[in-house]
CSV table of C-alpha atoms in Angstrom, one decimal:
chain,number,residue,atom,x,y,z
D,1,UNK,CA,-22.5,-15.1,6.3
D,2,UNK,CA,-22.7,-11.9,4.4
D,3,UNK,CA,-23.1,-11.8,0.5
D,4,UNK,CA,-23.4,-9.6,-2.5
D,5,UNK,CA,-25.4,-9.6,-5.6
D,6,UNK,CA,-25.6,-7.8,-8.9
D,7,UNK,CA,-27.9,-8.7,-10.2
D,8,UNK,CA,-27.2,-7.2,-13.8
D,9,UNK,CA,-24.7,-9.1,-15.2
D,10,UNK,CA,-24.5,-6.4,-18.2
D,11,UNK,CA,-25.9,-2.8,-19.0
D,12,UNK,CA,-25.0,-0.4,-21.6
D,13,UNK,CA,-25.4,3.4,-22.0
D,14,UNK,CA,-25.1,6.4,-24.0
D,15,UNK,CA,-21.8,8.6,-24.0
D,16,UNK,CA,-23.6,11.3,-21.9
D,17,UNK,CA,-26.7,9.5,-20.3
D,18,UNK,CA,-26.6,8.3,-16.9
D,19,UNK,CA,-26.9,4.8,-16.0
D,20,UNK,CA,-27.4,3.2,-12.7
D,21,UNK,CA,-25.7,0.0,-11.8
D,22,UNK,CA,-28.0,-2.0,-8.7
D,23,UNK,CA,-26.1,-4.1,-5.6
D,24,UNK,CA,-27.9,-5.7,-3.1
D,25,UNK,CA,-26.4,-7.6,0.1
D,26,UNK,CA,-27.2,-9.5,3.3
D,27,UNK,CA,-25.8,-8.8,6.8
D,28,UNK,CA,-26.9,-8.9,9.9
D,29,UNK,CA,-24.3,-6.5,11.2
D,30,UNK,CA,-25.2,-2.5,11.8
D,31,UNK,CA,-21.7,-1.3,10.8
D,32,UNK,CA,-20.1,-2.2,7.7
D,33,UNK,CA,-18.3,-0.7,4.5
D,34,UNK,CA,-19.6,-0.6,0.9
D,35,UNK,CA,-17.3,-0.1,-2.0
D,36,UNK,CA,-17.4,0.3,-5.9
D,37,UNK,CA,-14.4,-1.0,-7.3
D,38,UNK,CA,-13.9,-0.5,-11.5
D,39,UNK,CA,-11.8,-2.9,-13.2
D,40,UNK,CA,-11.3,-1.8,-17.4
D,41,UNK,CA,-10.3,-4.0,-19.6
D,42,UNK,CA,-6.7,-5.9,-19.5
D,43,UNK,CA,-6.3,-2.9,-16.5
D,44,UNK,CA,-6.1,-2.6,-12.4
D,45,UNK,CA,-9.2,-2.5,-10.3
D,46,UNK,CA,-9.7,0.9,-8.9
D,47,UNK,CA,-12.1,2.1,-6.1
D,48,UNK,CA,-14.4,4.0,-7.1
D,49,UNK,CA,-16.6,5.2,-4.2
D,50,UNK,CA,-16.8,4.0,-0.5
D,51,UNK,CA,-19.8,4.5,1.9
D,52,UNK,CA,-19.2,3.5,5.6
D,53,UNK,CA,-22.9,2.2,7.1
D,54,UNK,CA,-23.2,4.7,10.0
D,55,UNK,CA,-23.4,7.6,7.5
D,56,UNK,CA,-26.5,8.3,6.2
D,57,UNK,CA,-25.3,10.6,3.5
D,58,UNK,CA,-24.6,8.8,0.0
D,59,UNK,CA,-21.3,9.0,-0.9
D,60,UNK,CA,-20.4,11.4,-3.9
D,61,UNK,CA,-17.2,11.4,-5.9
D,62,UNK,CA,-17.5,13.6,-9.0
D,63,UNK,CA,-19.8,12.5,-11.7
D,64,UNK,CA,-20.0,8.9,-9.7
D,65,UNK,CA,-22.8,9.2,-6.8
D,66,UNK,CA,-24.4,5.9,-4.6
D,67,UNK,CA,-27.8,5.4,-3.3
D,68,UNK,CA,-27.2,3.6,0.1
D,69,UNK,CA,-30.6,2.7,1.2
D,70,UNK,CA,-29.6,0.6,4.9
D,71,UNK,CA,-33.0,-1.1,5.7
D,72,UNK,CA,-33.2,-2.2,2.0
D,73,UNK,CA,-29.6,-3.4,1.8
D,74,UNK,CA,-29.5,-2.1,-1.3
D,75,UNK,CA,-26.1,-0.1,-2.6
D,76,UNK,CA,-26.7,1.5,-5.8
D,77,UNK,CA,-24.4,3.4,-8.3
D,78,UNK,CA,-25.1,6.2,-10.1
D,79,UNK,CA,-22.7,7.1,-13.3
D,80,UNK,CA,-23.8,10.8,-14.6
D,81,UNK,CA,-22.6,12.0,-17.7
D,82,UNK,CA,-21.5,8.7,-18.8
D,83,UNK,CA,-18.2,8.5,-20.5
D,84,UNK,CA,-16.0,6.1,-22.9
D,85,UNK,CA,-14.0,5.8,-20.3
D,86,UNK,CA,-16.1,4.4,-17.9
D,87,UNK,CA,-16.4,1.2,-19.6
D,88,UNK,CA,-15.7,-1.5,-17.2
D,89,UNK,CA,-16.1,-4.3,-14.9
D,90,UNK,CA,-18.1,-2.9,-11.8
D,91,UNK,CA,-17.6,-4.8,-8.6
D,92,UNK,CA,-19.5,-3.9,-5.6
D,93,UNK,CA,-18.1,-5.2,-2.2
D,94,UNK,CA,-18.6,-5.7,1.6
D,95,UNK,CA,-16.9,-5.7,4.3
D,96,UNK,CA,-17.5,-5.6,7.9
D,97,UNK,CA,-15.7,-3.9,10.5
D,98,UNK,CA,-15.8,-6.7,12.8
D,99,UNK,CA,-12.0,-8.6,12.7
D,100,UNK,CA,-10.9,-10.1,10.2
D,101,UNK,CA,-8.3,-8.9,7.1
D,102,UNK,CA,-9.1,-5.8,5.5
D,103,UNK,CA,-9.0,-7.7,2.4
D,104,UNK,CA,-11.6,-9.7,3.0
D,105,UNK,CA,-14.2,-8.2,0.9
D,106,UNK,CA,-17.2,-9.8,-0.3
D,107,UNK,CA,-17.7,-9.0,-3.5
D,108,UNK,CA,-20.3,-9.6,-6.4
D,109,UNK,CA,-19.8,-10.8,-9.4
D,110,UNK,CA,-19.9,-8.0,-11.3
D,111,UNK,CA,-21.4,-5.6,-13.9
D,112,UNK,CA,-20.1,-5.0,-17.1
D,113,UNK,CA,-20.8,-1.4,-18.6
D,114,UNK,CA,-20.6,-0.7,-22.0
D,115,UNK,CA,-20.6,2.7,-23.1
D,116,UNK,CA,-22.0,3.5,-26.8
D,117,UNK,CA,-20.6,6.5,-28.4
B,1,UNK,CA,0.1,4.3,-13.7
B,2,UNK,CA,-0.1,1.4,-11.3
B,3,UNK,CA,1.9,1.3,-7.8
B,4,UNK,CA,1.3,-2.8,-7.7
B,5,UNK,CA,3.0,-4.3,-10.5
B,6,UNK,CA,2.7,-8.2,-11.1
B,7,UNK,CA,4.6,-10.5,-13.4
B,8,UNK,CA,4.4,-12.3,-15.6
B,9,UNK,CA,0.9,-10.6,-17.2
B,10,UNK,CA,0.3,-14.1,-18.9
B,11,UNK,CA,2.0,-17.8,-18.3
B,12,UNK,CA,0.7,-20.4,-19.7
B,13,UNK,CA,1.9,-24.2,-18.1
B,14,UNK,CA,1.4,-27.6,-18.2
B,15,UNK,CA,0.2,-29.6,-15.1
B,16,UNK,CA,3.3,-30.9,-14.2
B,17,UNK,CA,5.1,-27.8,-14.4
B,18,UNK,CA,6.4,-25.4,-11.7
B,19,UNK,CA,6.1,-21.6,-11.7
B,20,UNK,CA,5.8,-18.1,-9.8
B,21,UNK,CA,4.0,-15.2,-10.1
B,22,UNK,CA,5.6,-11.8,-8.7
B,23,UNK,CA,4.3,-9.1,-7.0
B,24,UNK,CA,5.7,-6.0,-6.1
B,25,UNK,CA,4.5,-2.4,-4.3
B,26,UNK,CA,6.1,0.7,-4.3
B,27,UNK,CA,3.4,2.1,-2.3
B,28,UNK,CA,4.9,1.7,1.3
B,29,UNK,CA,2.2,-0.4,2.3
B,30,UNK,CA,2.0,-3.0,4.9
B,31,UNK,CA,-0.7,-5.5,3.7
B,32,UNK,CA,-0.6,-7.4,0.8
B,33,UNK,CA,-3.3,-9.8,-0.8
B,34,UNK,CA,-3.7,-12.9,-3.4
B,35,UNK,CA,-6.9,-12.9,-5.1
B,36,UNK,CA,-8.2,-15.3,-7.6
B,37,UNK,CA,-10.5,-13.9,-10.5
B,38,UNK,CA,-12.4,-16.8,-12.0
B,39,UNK,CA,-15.2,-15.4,-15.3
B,40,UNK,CA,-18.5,-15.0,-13.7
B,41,UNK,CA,-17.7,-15.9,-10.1
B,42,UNK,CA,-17.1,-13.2,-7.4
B,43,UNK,CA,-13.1,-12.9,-6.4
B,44,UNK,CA,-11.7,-15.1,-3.8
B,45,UNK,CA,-9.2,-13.7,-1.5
B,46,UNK,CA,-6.2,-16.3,-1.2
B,47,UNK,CA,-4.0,-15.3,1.2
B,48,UNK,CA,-3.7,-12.3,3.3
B,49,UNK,CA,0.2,-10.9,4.6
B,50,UNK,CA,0.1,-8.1,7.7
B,51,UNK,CA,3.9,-6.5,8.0
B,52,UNK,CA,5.2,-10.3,6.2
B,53,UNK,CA,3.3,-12.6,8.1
B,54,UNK,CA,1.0,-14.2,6.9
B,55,UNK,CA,-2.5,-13.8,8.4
B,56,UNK,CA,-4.9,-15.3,6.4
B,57,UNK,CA,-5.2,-18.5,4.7
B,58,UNK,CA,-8.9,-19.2,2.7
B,59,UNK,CA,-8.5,-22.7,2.6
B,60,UNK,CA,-6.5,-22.9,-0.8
B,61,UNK,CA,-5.5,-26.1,-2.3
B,62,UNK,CA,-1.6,-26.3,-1.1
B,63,UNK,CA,-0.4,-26.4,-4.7
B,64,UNK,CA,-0.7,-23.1,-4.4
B,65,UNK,CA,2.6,-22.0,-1.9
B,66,UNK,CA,3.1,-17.8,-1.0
B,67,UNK,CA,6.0,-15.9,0.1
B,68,UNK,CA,6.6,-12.8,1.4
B,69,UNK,CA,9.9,-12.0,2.1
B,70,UNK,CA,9.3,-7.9,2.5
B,71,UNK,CA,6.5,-5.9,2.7
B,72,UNK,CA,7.1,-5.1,-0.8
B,73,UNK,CA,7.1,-8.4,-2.4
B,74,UNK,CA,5.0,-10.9,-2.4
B,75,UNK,CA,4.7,-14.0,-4.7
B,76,UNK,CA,2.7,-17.4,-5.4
B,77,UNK,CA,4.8,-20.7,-6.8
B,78,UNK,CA,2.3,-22.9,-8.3
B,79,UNK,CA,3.4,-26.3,-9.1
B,80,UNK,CA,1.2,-29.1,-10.0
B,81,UNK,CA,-1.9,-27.1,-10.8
B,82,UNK,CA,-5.1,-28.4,-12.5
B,83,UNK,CA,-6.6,-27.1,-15.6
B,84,UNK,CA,-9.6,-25.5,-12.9
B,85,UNK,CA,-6.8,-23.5,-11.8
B,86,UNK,CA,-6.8,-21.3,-15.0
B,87,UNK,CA,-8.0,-17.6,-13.9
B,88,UNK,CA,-6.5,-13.9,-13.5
B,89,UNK,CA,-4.4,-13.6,-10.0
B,90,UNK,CA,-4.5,-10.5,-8.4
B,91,UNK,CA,-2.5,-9.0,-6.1
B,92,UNK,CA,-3.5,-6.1,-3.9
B,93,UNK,CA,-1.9,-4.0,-1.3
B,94,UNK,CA,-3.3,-1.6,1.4
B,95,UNK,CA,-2.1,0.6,4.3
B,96,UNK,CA,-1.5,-1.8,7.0
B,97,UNK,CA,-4.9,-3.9,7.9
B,98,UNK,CA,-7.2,-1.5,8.8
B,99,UNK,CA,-10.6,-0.3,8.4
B,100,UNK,CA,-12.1,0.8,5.6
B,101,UNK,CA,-9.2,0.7,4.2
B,102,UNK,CA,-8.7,1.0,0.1
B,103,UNK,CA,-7.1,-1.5,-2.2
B,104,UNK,CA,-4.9,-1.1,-4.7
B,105,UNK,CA,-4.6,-3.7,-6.9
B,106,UNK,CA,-2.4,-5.2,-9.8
B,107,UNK,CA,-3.3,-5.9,-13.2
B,108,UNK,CA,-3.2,-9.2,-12.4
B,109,UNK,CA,-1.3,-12.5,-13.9
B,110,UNK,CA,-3.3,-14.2,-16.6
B,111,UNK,CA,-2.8,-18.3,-15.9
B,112,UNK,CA,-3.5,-21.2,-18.3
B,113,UNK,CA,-3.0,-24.7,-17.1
B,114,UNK,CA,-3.0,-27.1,-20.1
């Protein structure tokens, strides 16, 4: 079965600094999908960035940028030019593209990201 | 501004009681999802609905009944829940079941069981 780890439970960074938030997971699968999904506080979970396996480019969405390294199983994010507004709950999740419902992600338990003014 | 709105945000009940939490999309969507967000554990899909039917079921205690009458609506009566039980619910919806697909969730319904 596939799983996810975050490994840092917390992590805090300076309103302009970038900070990289670490995800690890376990498949034996070739093709898959990797997300980044935000949730601030006491509001909706949003995606953030998506990476599908067969591409070898990391994904890039404005200032938010992933390090897919496939033979490490590794699915880092990068935040750049952090802002107050980025503090949340970061989820990374899994899924495969073999059956199954689309909502069945795997996901980690989480990152919180505080942001220091 | 959300596209998944759930109700109530918070509800707090007693073990014995019975209750429902709403869900509703206004995104056209064909999918819709019941998570359960416990602190420090990863989210737990609950149940899964593809076009009103349900598709999914992950093993959930049947105290916990869902109902989707429309593609837009989806909900989750609870009655005789345990105190464990106490955690955010969150519904999601996506563009029919398919690959790769994005979520979009709710802000979820916060649950107390006394």
């Amino acid at each position: 079965a596939q799983t996810v780890t975050q490994s840092q439970p917390e992590m805090s960074v300076q309103e302009a600094e970038t900070v990289t938030l670490s995800c690890t997971y376990d498949t034996s699968e070739s093709d898959y999908y990797l997300f980044w999904y935000k949730q601030p506080p006491s509001r909706q979970m949003i995606l953030v960035i998506r990476q599908e396996a067969y591409k070898q480019q990391n994904a890039t969405e404005n200032r938010f940028s992933v390090n897919f390294q496939k033979a490490a199983k590794s699915f880092s994010l990068k935040i750049s030019d952090s802002q107050l507004g980025d503090a949340a709950m970061y989820f990374c999740a899994y899924r495969s593209v073999y059956g199954g419902s689309q909502g069945n992600l795997i996901f980690g338990k989480g990152t919180k990201l505080s942001v220091k003014p | 501004e959300t596209g998944v709105t759930q109700t109530p945000r918070h509800l707090v009940m007693g073990m014995t009681n019975k209750k429902s939490l709403k869900c509703e999309q206004h995104l056209g969507h064909n999918a819709m999802y019941w998570y359960k967000q416990s602190a420090k554990k990863p989210l737990e899909l609950m149940f899964v609905y593809n076009f009103k039917e349900q598709t999914e079921n992950n093993s959930v205690p049947s105290r916990f009944s869902p109902e989707c009458p429309n593609s837009s609506h989806l909900f989750l009566h609870l009655h005789t829940l345990q105190p464990e039980d106490s955690a955010l619910y969150l519904c999601a919806s996506s563009l029919e079941d398919s690959v790769g697909g994005e979520l979009f969730f709710g802000e979820g319904s916060r649950l107390t069981v006394l």
